[in-house]
Amino acid sequence: MADKRQEIIKAAAPLLLEKGYMHTSLSDILAAADIGKGQFYHYFPSKYALGLAVVEHRFTVFTEQLLNNVLGAPKTGQARFDAMLDWVIAAHQKCSPNQGCFFGNLALEMSGQDEGFRLLLMRVFETWAERIDDALQDISNTADAPPDERKQLARTVVAMIEGGILATKSYQDINMLKTSIAAIRRLIGTYKSNCPPTE
Amino acid sequence: MADKRQEIIKAAAPLLLEKGYMHTSLSDILAAADIGKGQFYHYFPSKYALGLAVVEHRFTVFTEQLLNNVLGAPKTGQARFDAMLDWVIAAHQKCSPNQGCFFGNLALEMSGQDEGFRLLLMRVFETWAERIDDALQDISNTADAPPDERKQLARTVVAMIEGGILATKSYQDINMLKTSIAAIRRLIGTYKSNCPPTE
Amino acid sequence: MADKRQEIIKAAAPLLLEKGYMHTSLSDILAAADIGKGQFYHYFPSKYALGLAVVEHRFTVFTEQLLNNVLGAPKTGQARFDAMLDWVIAAHQKCSPNQGCFFGNLALEMSGQDEGFRLLLMRVFETWAERIDDALQDISNTADAPPDERKQLARTVVAMIEGGILATKSYQDINMLKTSIAAIRRLIGTYKSNCPPTE
Amino acid sequence: MADKRQEIIKAAAPLLLEKGYMHTSLSDILAAADIGKGQFYHYFPSKYALGLAVVEHRFTVFTEQLLNNVLGAPKTGQARFDAMLDWVIAAHQKCSPNQGCFFGNLALEMSGQDEGFRLLLMRVFETWAERIDDALQDISNTADAPPDERKQLARTVVAMIEGGILATKSYQDINMLKTSIAAIRRLIGTYKSNCPPTE
DNA sequence: AATGAATGAGGTTTCATTCAT
DNA sequence: TATGAATGAAACCTCATTCAT
């Protein structure tokens, strides 16, 4: 049944997060999923296909948890934006301590190697940025910015988060991410009034 | 002579930038350096040792070019800071178009796998942040911030740059980096006005 | 099936006897077993593991053929002891002419390099000595010796056999072993009566 | 000068004793002798030639120390014989604890691989046996044995010593050698009188 | 007499994938 | 569906030896 396929994906996901695509061998995956080689190749044509499937699965989960539930909540844009930042910190504090961002890790590893991965991961970031853009639209003054500019701001927010996560992984210190997120709040604040942010 | 060692390092560096550590095979390196296996192991005890040596070499070059020449120039802090941001954009526009940051790529790939790489790369980022901190000290208002806070701001600047480079690699679009850097300027600008942040 | 594993072991055994552990390359083994590299590593985690497995296999065969069938036969101790000595000569005359003792060869090669081999091979010799001790118990006058002393005598018999086999390999002359075994008979004879052996 | 050649030989000898011929790499030897590759190949045409030279060197030392000084002393045959056995024990107790006999180790490792080593080592054993034979000639009753038989007895003594050393290396216990040597004494005793040894 | 850089065959091992059952 | 045996290319590394200086 298709459940087995999902099981394999779910077993592989933490390995890809922890070790990356290349560092993760098929044997690692088979051991984690507790299946044989034959079964794997029944569900996936290759390790590569599994890799993409895992990204898509994590994208689905990410969409549900953050993009829909948090960023899509029936609240003000500011509230949704703030909740997102809180969610990011929480996720990296408990779910994957200092292991980096699943998407960011793979984006850096694979974007230069393979267009399939690159396009998929770019779509993840772009979708995320779109939902942030939705929230920004609702925040005073940023709402007045030209749409393109606001979209770029949203992308920059994603980039800043990824930068903070990278630093957290490198320093092995979650405070790097927290500081980056504080900087994001301050940056967004500059768009809100004529006077500087006074948080 | 030791020149050959340097040659190998220089031949390997672009491969590590483009493909990462794991994706780069010893054969790739041998072909790029046009040497035989035995010769390689005459100069390096292992591929791993070469990896660290390449990072150190790039760190040396980076220190000379950016940290000393640009960030260490006899100018105002603001001028040095601005020149650094310009340098980063220029470097990623011509030297390694959309291939990511040598240090950031390896940091994400290796920090979770190996402490040797992690510590070395963390030192790169930390050194960079220190020189940024020096510049920030010279910028009005940020100079008044508590030292620890300013140091964290410097680290955040590094993280934001890395985030922008990551996005550039993912989107294959240098504008991602340019936008991130514009955001950095705006962020730093918030520390310069008469309406100071009073958090 | 596990038969293949046994096949590999049986193909490797004569190589290890003839050339020793280090002189035998994996390629030699693959050629002898007529398998590919991958298949080998499907059955064994390493060459080292195969080495130990071959020793254990030969130990099993040795136990069946000599320790159980010959030294464990329902005969007098003297008859069992004599049959053992005959068996040893016969084995080295036809099975492995002048190639040395499988266990002795590896013991000398590996005991100083690796504790796994050493302990395993020591156990082979010790088990052998125990069965000899059983036979000696049944031989008049040696039966009266203190148990420890008799046990040491049994170990010495093993050592003398190994010494004779070593000499046979060095001289390429089975008579070296035959003479050593004659000496063993004479030595044991000194424990049997009040009058010395007069051959 | 030729001194350097001797230095290399002396540096290599303990390595060959400890690790055997194959386990010892040229690099090991160069490091131990503190010389470069060029210098090595100036003095020796190959690792193989060095191996033979080391055996010959040890044979020379062995001849001086044991064959000439001890077995060639102006004493009775019995005294020389006893002194030899004492010397063997002493040598393996302090000089090379439980590392085996230099000649026996190499004989087992190389005799099946290479005739050069085999013949040289056989000559070592045979020369030793000749000197033992000289001593035995002087011991009552063994002196009456047919020359060939006595010569074989001498060879057996060598084989028993080697067997005891092998057991010592395998058990990591010098008592194995001591017991074997006690057995030699007992065996020789049987040739000396009409009454059996009653120790 | 000496250096150590260069060579390249061969060492053990890992890997993603295929295939017979 | 599922198994795991089989494949072979390629991974990293070691080695004895040669060669230019």
PDB file of N, CA and C in Angstrom, chain A residues 106-160:
ATOM      1  N   LEU A 106      19.467  21.396   2.099  1.00  0.00           N
ATOM      2  CA  LEU A 106      19.456  20.753   0.791  1.00  0.00           C
ATOM      3  C   LEU A 106      19.623  21.756  -0.331  1.00  0.00           C
ATOM      4  N   ALA A 107      19.084  22.953  -0.132  1.00  0.00           N
ATOM      5  CA  ALA A 107      19.242  23.964  -1.177  1.00  0.00           C
ATOM      6  C   ALA A 107      20.711  24.246  -1.421  1.00  0.00           C
ATOM      7  N   LEU A 108      21.467  24.394  -0.347  1.00  0.00           N
ATOM      8  CA  LEU A 108      22.890  24.684  -0.539  1.00  0.00           C
ATOM      9  C   LEU A 108      23.619  23.484  -1.110  1.00  0.00           C
ATOM     10  N   GLU A 109      23.247  22.289  -0.637  1.00  0.00           N
ATOM     11  CA  GLU A 109      23.964  21.111  -1.117  1.00  0.00           C
ATOM     12  C   GLU A 109      23.638  20.812  -2.581  1.00  0.00           C
ATOM     13  N   MET A 110      22.365  20.947  -2.940  1.00  0.00           N
ATOM     14  CA  MET A 110      21.939  20.398  -4.225  1.00  0.00           C
ATOM     15  C   MET A 110      21.689  21.424  -5.331  1.00  0.00           C
ATOM     16  N   SER A 111      21.509  22.668  -4.959  1.00  0.00           N
ATOM     17  CA  SER A 111      21.116  23.629  -6.004  1.00  0.00           C
ATOM     18  C   SER A 111      22.145  23.717  -7.126  1.00  0.00           C
ATOM     19  N   GLY A 112      23.399  23.560  -6.773  1.00  0.00           N
ATOM     20  CA  GLY A 112      24.420  23.641  -7.802  1.00  0.00           C
ATOM     21  C   GLY A 112      24.604  22.337  -8.561  1.00  0.00           C
ATOM     22  N   GLN A 113      24.034  21.266  -8.028  1.00  0.00           N
ATOM     23  CA  GLN A 113      24.243  19.955  -8.635  1.00  0.00           C
ATOM     24  C   GLN A 113      23.111  19.538  -9.548  1.00  0.00           C
ATOM     25  N   ASP A 114      21.925  19.942  -9.189  1.00  0.00           N
ATOM     26  CA  ASP A 114      20.782  19.335  -9.849  1.00  0.00           C
ATOM     27  C   ASP A 114      19.615  20.324  -9.919  1.00  0.00           C
ATOM     28  N   GLU A 115      19.112  20.508 -11.119  1.00  0.00           N
ATOM     29  CA  GLU A 115      18.024  21.463 -11.309  1.00  0.00           C
ATOM     30  C   GLU A 115      16.721  20.996 -10.678  1.00  0.00           C
ATOM     31  N   GLY A 116      16.512  19.691 -10.628  1.00  0.00           N
ATOM     32  CA  GLY A 116      15.286  19.170 -10.013  1.00  0.00           C
ATOM     33  C   GLY A 116      15.168  19.618  -8.574  1.00  0.00           C
ATOM     34  N   PHE A 117      16.220  19.409  -7.831  1.00  0.00           N
ATOM     35  CA  PHE A 117      16.220  19.849  -6.442  1.00  0.00           C
ATOM     36  C   PHE A 117      16.113  21.365  -6.354  1.00  0.00           C
ATOM     37  N   ARG A 118      16.884  22.032  -7.169  1.00  0.00           N
ATOM     38  CA  ARG A 118      16.912  23.486  -7.064  1.00  0.00           C
ATOM     39  C   ARG A 118      15.531  24.087  -7.266  1.00  0.00           C
ATOM     40  N   LEU A 119      14.861  23.671  -8.316  1.00  0.00           N
ATOM     41  CA  LEU A 119      13.563  24.265  -8.625  1.00  0.00           C
ATOM     42  C   LEU A 119      12.544  23.963  -7.540  1.00  0.00           C
ATOM     43  N   LEU A 120      12.603  22.731  -7.061  1.00  0.00           N
ATOM     44  CA  LEU A 120      11.662  22.357  -6.014  1.00  0.00           C
ATOM     45  C   LEU A 120      11.882  23.185  -4.760  1.00  0.00           C
ATOM     46  N   LEU A 121      13.135  23.320  -4.379  1.00  0.00           N
ATOM     47  CA  LEU A 121      13.431  24.051  -3.144  1.00  0.00           C
ATOM     48  C   LEU A 121      13.181  25.548  -3.325  1.00  0.00           C
ATOM     49  N   MET A 122      13.458  26.028  -4.517  1.00  0.00           N
ATOM     50  CA  MET A 122      13.155  27.438  -4.770  1.00  0.00           C
ATOM     51  C   MET A 122      11.653  27.667  -4.617  1.00  0.00           C
ATOM     52  N   ARG A 123      10.865  26.703  -5.081  1.00  0.00           N
ATOM     53  CA  ARG A 123       9.418  26.833  -4.958  1.00  0.00           C
ATOM     54  C   ARG A 123       8.989  26.865  -3.485  1.00  0.00           C
ATOM     55  N   VAL A 124       9.697  26.075  -2.658  1.00  0.00           N
ATOM     56  CA  VAL A 124       9.402  26.108  -1.225  1.00  0.00           C
ATOM     57  C   VAL A 124       9.611  27.517  -0.687  1.00  0.00           C
ATOM     58  N   PHE A 125      10.778  28.065  -0.974  1.00  0.00           N
ATOM     59  CA  PHE A 125      11.087  29.400  -0.450  1.00  0.00           C
ATOM     60  C   PHE A 125      10.125  30.438  -1.021  1.00  0.00           C
ATOM     61  N   GLU A 126       9.828  30.297  -2.283  1.00  0.00           N
ATOM     62  CA  GLU A 126       8.974  31.284  -2.932  1.00  0.00           C
ATOM     63  C   GLU A 126       7.548  31.223  -2.367  1.00  0.00           C
ATOM     64  N   THR A 127       7.068  30.017  -2.124  1.00  0.00           N
ATOM     65  CA  THR A 127       5.728  29.884  -1.538  1.00  0.00           C
ATOM     66  C   THR A 127       5.691  30.496  -0.148  1.00  0.00           C
ATOM     67  N   TRP A 128       6.722  30.216   0.589  1.00  0.00           N
ATOM     68  CA  TRP A 128       6.830  30.783   1.931  1.00  0.00           C
ATOM     69  C   TRP A 128       6.799  32.308   1.841  1.00  0.00           C
ATOM     70  N   ALA A 129       7.607  32.834   0.928  1.00  0.00           N
ATOM     71  CA  ALA A 129       7.669  34.292   0.778  1.00  0.00           C
ATOM     72  C   ALA A 129       6.296  34.854   0.396  1.00  0.00           C
ATOM     73  N   GLU A 130       5.563  34.109  -0.404  1.00  0.00           N
ATOM     74  CA  GLU A 130       4.231  34.600  -0.794  1.00  0.00           C
ATOM     75  C   GLU A 130       3.317  34.758   0.413  1.00  0.00           C
ATOM     76  N   ARG A 131       3.359  33.793   1.293  1.00  0.00           N
ATOM     77  CA  ARG A 131       2.504  33.871   2.477  1.00  0.00           C
ATOM     78  C   ARG A 131       2.960  34.979   3.420  1.00  0.00           C
ATOM     79  N   ILE A 132       4.258  35.182   3.459  1.00  0.00           N
ATOM     80  CA  ILE A 132       4.751  36.307   4.260  1.00  0.00           C
ATOM     81  C   ILE A 132       4.278  37.614   3.629  1.00  0.00           C
ATOM     82  N   ASP A 133       4.351  37.632   2.325  1.00  0.00           N
ATOM     83  CA  ASP A 133       3.887  38.820   1.604  1.00  0.00           C
ATOM     84  C   ASP A 133       2.440  39.121   1.950  1.00  0.00           C
ATOM     85  N   ASP A 134       1.631  38.071   2.027  1.00  0.00           N
ATOM     86  CA  ASP A 134       0.237  38.274   2.420  1.00  0.00           C
ATOM     87  C   ASP A 134       0.137  38.966   3.766  1.00  0.00           C
ATOM     88  N   ALA A 135       0.968  38.530   4.676  1.00  0.00           N
ATOM     89  CA  ALA A 135       0.912  39.135   6.014  1.00  0.00           C
ATOM     90  C   ALA A 135       1.400  40.573   5.969  1.00  0.00           C
ATOM     91  N   LEU A 136       2.473  40.779   5.216  1.00  0.00           N
ATOM     92  CA  LEU A 136       3.025  42.143   5.149  1.00  0.00           C
ATOM     93  C   LEU A 136       2.015  43.120   4.570  1.00  0.00           C
ATOM     94  N   GLN A 137       1.235  42.638   3.630  1.00  0.00           N
ATOM     95  CA  GLN A 137       0.222  43.489   3.012  1.00  0.00           C
ATOM     96  C   GLN A 137      -0.685  44.121   4.064  1.00  0.00           C
ATOM     97  N   ASP A 138      -0.791  43.401   5.147  1.00  0.00           N
ATOM     98  CA  ASP A 138      -1.745  43.787   6.180  1.00  0.00           C
ATOM     99  C   ASP A 138      -1.099  44.653   7.262  1.00  0.00           C
ATOM    100  N   ILE A 139       0.186  44.865   7.091  1.00  0.00           N
ATOM    101  CA  ILE A 139       0.892  45.650   8.095  1.00  0.00           C
ATOM    102  C   ILE A 139       1.057  47.081   7.577  1.00  0.00           C
ATOM    103  N   SER A 140       0.673  48.018   8.403  1.00  0.00           N
ATOM    104  CA  SER A 140       0.658  49.408   7.945  1.00  0.00           C
ATOM    105  C   SER A 140       2.018  49.829   7.419  1.00  0.00           C
ATOM    106  N   ASN A 141       2.017  50.611   6.412  1.00  0.00           N
ATOM    107  CA  ASN A 141       3.187  51.192   5.760  1.00  0.00           C
ATOM    108  C   ASN A 141       3.876  50.202   4.823  1.00  0.00           C
ATOM    109  N   THR A 142       4.085  48.997   5.275  1.00  0.00           N
ATOM    110  CA  THR A 142       4.609  48.067   4.301  1.00  0.00           C
ATOM    111  C   THR A 142       3.537  47.845   3.247  1.00  0.00           C
ATOM    112  N   ALA A 143       2.325  48.024   3.670  1.00  0.00           N
ATOM    113  CA  ALA A 143       1.233  47.866   2.719  1.00  0.00           C
ATOM    114  C   ALA A 143       1.304  48.907   1.609  1.00  0.00           C
ATOM    115  N   ASP A 144       1.945  50.010   1.923  1.00  0.00           N
ATOM    116  CA  ASP A 144       2.013  51.065   0.918  1.00  0.00           C
ATOM    117  C   ASP A 144       3.169  50.877  -0.063  1.00  0.00           C
ATOM    118  N   ALA A 145       4.025  49.990   0.283  1.00  0.00           N
ATOM    119  CA  ALA A 145       5.173  49.791  -0.599  1.00  0.00           C
ATOM    120  C   ALA A 145       4.701  49.203  -1.916  1.00  0.00           C
ATOM    121  N   PRO A 146       5.469  49.439  -2.981  1.00  0.00           N
ATOM    122  CA  PRO A 146       5.116  48.832  -4.263  1.00  0.00           C
ATOM    123  C   PRO A 146       5.109  47.313  -4.109  1.00  0.00           C
ATOM    124  N   PRO A 147       4.176  46.641  -4.753  1.00  0.00           N
ATOM    125  CA  PRO A 147       4.054  45.183  -4.596  1.00  0.00           C
ATOM    126  C   PRO A 147       5.374  44.441  -4.787  1.00  0.00           C
ATOM    127  N   ASP A 148       6.096  44.775  -5.834  1.00  0.00           N
ATOM    128  CA  ASP A 148       7.363  44.084  -6.080  1.00  0.00           C
ATOM    129  C   ASP A 148       8.333  44.246  -4.928  1.00  0.00           C
ATOM    130  N   GLU A 149       8.365  45.464  -4.443  1.00  0.00           N
ATOM    131  CA  GLU A 149       9.286  45.738  -3.354  1.00  0.00           C
ATOM    132  C   GLU A 149       8.902  44.938  -2.109  1.00  0.00           C
ATOM    133  N   ARG A 150       7.601  44.882  -1.891  1.00  0.00           N
ATOM    134  CA  ARG A 150       7.126  44.140  -0.718  1.00  0.00           C
ATOM    135  C   ARG A 150       7.400  42.650  -0.873  1.00  0.00           C
ATOM    136  N   LYS A 151       7.269  42.164  -2.073  1.00  0.00           N
ATOM    137  CA  LYS A 151       7.569  40.753  -2.325  1.00  0.00           C
ATOM    138  C   LYS A 151       9.048  40.462  -2.055  1.00  0.00           C
ATOM    139  N   GLN A 152       9.879  41.386  -2.484  1.00  0.00           N
ATOM    140  CA  GLN A 152      11.308  41.208  -2.233  1.00  0.00           C
ATOM    141  C   GLN A 152      11.599  41.264  -0.729  1.00  0.00           C
ATOM    142  N   LEU A 153      10.872  42.112  -0.048  1.00  0.00           N
ATOM    143  CA  LEU A 153      11.064  42.174   1.397  1.00  0.00           C
ATOM    144  C   LEU A 153      10.712  40.828   2.037  1.00  0.00           C
ATOM    145  N   ALA A 154       9.630  40.262   1.539  1.00  0.00           N
ATOM    146  CA  ALA A 154       9.223  38.957   2.071  1.00  0.00           C
ATOM    147  C   ALA A 154      10.308  37.912   1.811  1.00  0.00           C
ATOM    148  N   ARG A 155      10.862  37.944   0.611  1.00  0.00           N
ATOM    149  CA  ARG A 155      11.937  36.992   0.293  1.00  0.00           C
ATOM    150  C   ARG A 155      13.149  37.232   1.193  1.00  0.00           C
ATOM    151  N   THR A 156      13.386  38.493   1.467  1.00  0.00           N
ATOM    152  CA  THR A 156      14.521  38.818   2.337  1.00  0.00           C
ATOM    153  C   THR A 156      14.286  38.279   3.745  1.00  0.00           C
ATOM    154  N   VAL A 157      13.055  38.349   4.187  1.00  0.00           N
ATOM    155  CA  VAL A 157      12.754  37.783   5.505  1.00  0.00           C
ATOM    156  C   VAL A 157      13.097  36.290   5.520  1.00  0.00           C
ATOM    157  N   VAL A 158      12.711  35.602   4.477  1.00  0.00           N
ATOM    158  CA  VAL A 158      13.069  34.176   4.391  1.00  0.00           C
ATOM    159  C   VAL A 158      14.590  34.012   4.412  1.00  0.00           C
ATOM    160  N   ALA A 159      15.254  34.815   3.609  1.00  0.00           N
ATOM    161  CA  ALA A 159      16.718  34.705   3.549  1.00  0.00           C
ATOM    162  C   ALA A 159      17.341  34.979   4.913  1.00  0.00           C
ATOM    163  N   MET A 160      16.789  35.958   5.636  1.00  0.00           N
ATOM    164  CA  MET A 160      17.343  36.266   6.949  1.00  0.00           C
ATOM    165  C   MET A 160      17.124  35.104   7.919  1.00  0.00           C
TER     166      MET A 160
END
